[in-house]
Amino acid sequence: PAHAAAVMGLGFVADGTGVFSASVDKSLKAWNIANGAALGSTVQTASPIHALASVKNGEWLVTGEEDGSLRLWETKAIRETASGTAVTSLKEIKAHGGAVTAIVAVVGPSNELLSASKDGLIRRWAAVEGKQLKEWRHDAPVIALAISGDGKRLASAGENHVVRLCN
């Protein structure tokens, strides 16, 4: 198996030659699509990973973790660092008071993303700066998140069986 526990996030390499997988076993891995072989070094995170997204035109991955953190990783480092060599995150954002359950990247050159959490909050971030730009309440733990193609509307689904639309 690819991981020792559930895989919670997947993302393609920008050039389409590989895929990343993230797991609650606290690991982030890169895979070669052509032959299924592992690429580079397995990243070990401090906390189980519940969500994964790509930002900065595929140069960075963002993991959403059980400890409420967002961690940014350089995709090239994960793919090209020798196996067994530690890869460290570029940035850590203390994003939420509960586990991060969903992350979506805002389409376009803004390098912004949205995160959702068990704390019932959805937050918009400038990924490079690690700066919170906006916050919405869902009134229950959030389990799914989507953003419109123009980046102006979001939808969240919660454990309360409610889907909310926000501007």
Tab-separated table of C-alpha atoms in Angstrom:
chain	number	residue	atom	x	y	z
A	1	PRO	CA	0.000	0.000	0.000
A	2	ALA	CA	0.978	3.624	-0.570
A	3	HIS	CA	0.457	4.594	3.096
A	4	ALA	CA	-0.046	2.924	6.468
A	5	ALA	CA	-3.421	4.670	7.002
A	6	ALA	CA	-6.174	6.404	5.024
A	7	VAL	CA	-5.149	8.673	2.139
A	8	MET	CA	-7.016	11.965	2.589
A	9	GLY	CA	-5.637	14.084	-0.259
A	10	LEU	CA	-4.343	13.712	-3.800
A	11	GLY	CA	-2.872	16.205	-6.252
A	12	PHE	CA	-1.243	15.985	-9.658
A	13	VAL	CA	2.237	17.293	-10.336
A	14	ALA	CA	1.939	20.438	-12.499
A	15	ASP	CA	3.469	18.720	-15.569
A	16	GLY	CA	1.166	15.697	-15.213
A	17	THR	CA	3.978	13.162	-14.740
A	18	GLY	CA	3.305	12.431	-11.093
A	19	VAL	CA	0.819	12.539	-8.285
A	20	PHE	CA	1.116	13.454	-4.605
A	21	SER	CA	-0.672	11.591	-1.822
A	22	ALA	CA	-1.241	12.720	1.763
A	23	SER	CA	-2.333	10.543	4.655
A	24	VAL	CA	-3.444	10.511	8.262
A	25	ASP	CA	-0.292	8.421	8.830
A	26	LYS	CA	1.479	11.827	8.831
A	27	SER	CA	3.135	11.346	5.443
A	28	LEU	CA	3.200	13.120	2.102
A	29	LYS	CA	4.554	11.226	-0.925
A	30	ALA	CA	5.182	11.726	-4.646
A	31	TRP	CA	4.569	8.989	-7.226
A	32	ASN	CA	5.591	8.476	-10.856
A	33	ILE	CA	2.441	7.994	-12.955
A	34	ALA	CA	4.211	5.960	-15.651
A	35	ASN	CA	5.441	3.156	-13.395
A	36	GLY	CA	3.897	3.751	-9.941
A	37	ALA	CA	7.291	4.149	-8.286
A	38	ALA	CA	7.798	6.483	-5.354
A	39	LEU	CA	9.663	9.688	-6.189
A	40	GLY	CA	12.029	11.575	-3.915
A	41	SER	CA	11.681	11.549	-0.170
A	42	THR	CA	8.634	10.764	1.968
A	43	VAL	CA	7.742	13.840	3.993
A	44	GLN	CA	6.888	13.172	7.621
A	45	THR	CA	4.565	15.767	9.146
A	46	ALA	CA	3.980	16.666	12.778
A	47	SER	CA	0.283	15.889	12.618
A	48	PRO	CA	-2.061	13.634	10.596
A	49	ILE	CA	-2.930	15.157	7.205
A	50	HIS	CA	-6.623	15.599	6.390
A	51	ALA	CA	-6.452	17.762	3.237
A	52	LEU	CA	-4.121	18.659	0.359
A	53	ALA	CA	-4.081	21.419	-2.273
A	54	SER	CA	-1.658	22.878	-4.795
A	55	VAL	CA	-0.890	26.623	-5.000
A	56	LYS	CA	1.600	28.937	-6.698
A	57	ASN	CA	1.079	27.314	-10.108
A	58	GLY	CA	1.874	23.890	-8.701
A	59	GLU	CA	5.175	24.931	-7.113
A	60	TRP	CA	3.818	24.439	-3.578
A	61	LEU	CA	1.589	21.935	-1.827
A	62	VAL	CA	-0.451	22.857	1.217
A	63	THR	CA	-1.318	20.236	3.800
A	64	GLY	CA	-4.227	20.718	6.180
A	65	GLU	CA	-3.489	18.924	9.402
A	66	GLU	CA	-5.229	17.618	12.503
A	67	ASP	CA	-3.439	20.137	14.743
A	68	GLY	CA	-5.182	23.017	12.874
A	69	SER	CA	-2.086	23.953	10.882
A	70	LEU	CA	-1.557	24.590	7.209
A	71	ARG	CA	1.946	23.678	6.064
A	72	LEU	CA	3.419	24.738	2.741
A	73	TRP	CA	5.851	22.447	0.920
A	74	GLU	CA	7.944	22.895	-2.202
A	75	THR	CA	6.870	20.253	-4.723
A	76	LYS	CA	10.297	20.115	-6.373
A	77	ALA	CA	11.964	19.325	-3.030
A	78	ILE	CA	9.544	16.459	-2.359
A	79	ARG	CA	10.043	14.953	-5.822
A	80	GLU	CA	13.806	15.429	-6.113
A	81	THR	CA	15.234	15.073	-2.595
A	82	ALA	CA	17.009	11.754	-2.125
A	83	SER	CA	14.997	9.087	-0.358
A	84	GLY	CA	15.571	9.192	3.383
A	85	THR	CA	16.528	12.879	3.374
A	86	ALA	CA	14.278	15.126	5.472
A	87	VAL	CA	12.196	17.754	3.695
A	88	THR	CA	11.046	20.679	5.826
A	89	SER	CA	8.032	22.895	5.250
A	90	LEU	CA	8.484	26.364	3.783
A	91	LYS	CA	5.890	27.863	6.100
A	92	GLU	CA	3.525	26.867	8.876
A	93	ILE	CA	0.293	28.747	9.449
A	94	LYS	CA	-1.650	28.267	12.674
A	95	ALA	CA	-4.913	28.332	10.769
A	96	HIS	CA	-7.642	26.863	12.973
A	97	GLY	CA	-8.584	25.770	16.473
A	98	GLY	CA	-9.563	22.309	15.205
A	99	ALA	CA	-8.472	19.862	12.532
A	100	VAL	CA	-8.285	21.269	8.992
A	101	THR	CA	-10.778	19.209	6.984
A	102	ALA	CA	-10.669	20.807	3.532
A	103	ILE	CA	-8.462	23.084	1.429
A	104	VAL	CA	-9.133	24.535	-2.017
A	105	ALA	CA	-6.902	26.785	-4.076
A	106	VAL	CA	-8.358	29.932	-5.611
A	107	VAL	CA	-7.931	29.719	-9.391
A	108	GLY	CA	-5.635	32.330	-10.920
A	109	PRO	CA	-2.406	34.074	-10.088
A	110	SER	CA	-3.467	35.234	-6.595
A	111	ASN	CA	-1.842	32.313	-4.706
A	112	GLU	CA	-4.791	32.348	-2.351
A	113	LEU	CA	-6.505	29.384	-0.752
A	114	LEU	CA	-9.449	28.548	1.457
A	115	SER	CA	-9.284	26.286	4.485
A	116	ALA	CA	-12.114	24.742	6.473
A	117	SER	CA	-12.059	23.078	9.840
A	118	LYS	CA	-13.765	21.128	12.581
A	119	ASP	CA	-13.910	24.502	14.386
A	120	GLY	CA	-16.726	25.514	11.987
A	121	LEU	CA	-14.715	28.273	10.307
A	122	ILE	CA	-13.714	28.847	6.705
A	123	ARG	CA	-10.772	31.149	6.098
A	124	ARG	CA	-9.252	32.710	3.008
A	125	TRP	CA	-5.450	33.015	3.006
A	126	ALA	CA	-2.682	34.672	1.018
A	127	ALA	CA	-0.548	31.516	0.894
A	128	VAL	CA	2.850	33.113	0.299
A	129	GLU	CA	2.471	35.590	3.162
A	130	GLY	CA	0.496	33.272	5.435
A	131	LYS	CA	-1.949	36.121	5.997
A	132	GLN	CA	-5.640	35.594	6.726
A	133	LEU	CA	-7.784	37.664	4.346
A	134	LYS	CA	-11.354	36.761	5.326
A	135	GLU	CA	-13.384	34.464	7.569
A	136	TRP	CA	-16.840	32.876	7.376
A	137	ARG	CA	-18.799	30.800	9.934
A	138	HIS	CA	-20.550	27.596	9.018
A	139	ASP	CA	-22.046	26.989	12.511
A	140	ALA	CA	-20.873	23.341	12.541
A	141	PRO	CA	-17.702	21.415	11.739
A	142	VAL	CA	-17.008	21.785	8.007
A	143	ILE	CA	-16.391	18.617	5.997
A	144	ALA	CA	-16.305	19.862	2.376
A	145	LEU	CA	-15.465	23.066	0.549
A	146	ALA	CA	-15.675	24.340	-3.040
A	147	ILE	CA	-14.944	27.646	-4.761
A	148	SER	CA	-16.372	29.057	-7.978
A	149	GLY	CA	-14.156	29.422	-11.039
A	150	ASP	CA	-13.965	33.193	-10.607
A	151	GLY	CA	-12.997	32.833	-6.928
A	152	LYS	CA	-15.911	34.974	-5.728
A	153	ARG	CA	-18.317	32.394	-4.263
A	154	LEU	CA	-17.734	29.475	-1.966
A	155	ALA	CA	-19.795	26.540	-0.841
A	156	SER	CA	-19.286	24.690	2.427
A	157	ALA	CA	-20.881	21.519	3.738
A	158	GLY	CA	-21.021	20.752	7.428
A	159	GLU	CA	-21.680	17.944	9.830
A	160	ASN	CA	-25.019	19.717	10.452
A	161	HIS	CA	-26.268	18.488	7.011
A	162	VAL	CA	-26.258	22.072	5.707
A	163	VAL	CA	-24.635	23.481	2.581
A	164	ARG	CA	-23.894	27.207	2.785
A	165	LEU	CA	-23.116	29.566	-0.078
A	166	CYS	CA	-21.075	32.694	0.628
A	167	ASN	CA	-19.628	35.612	-1.308
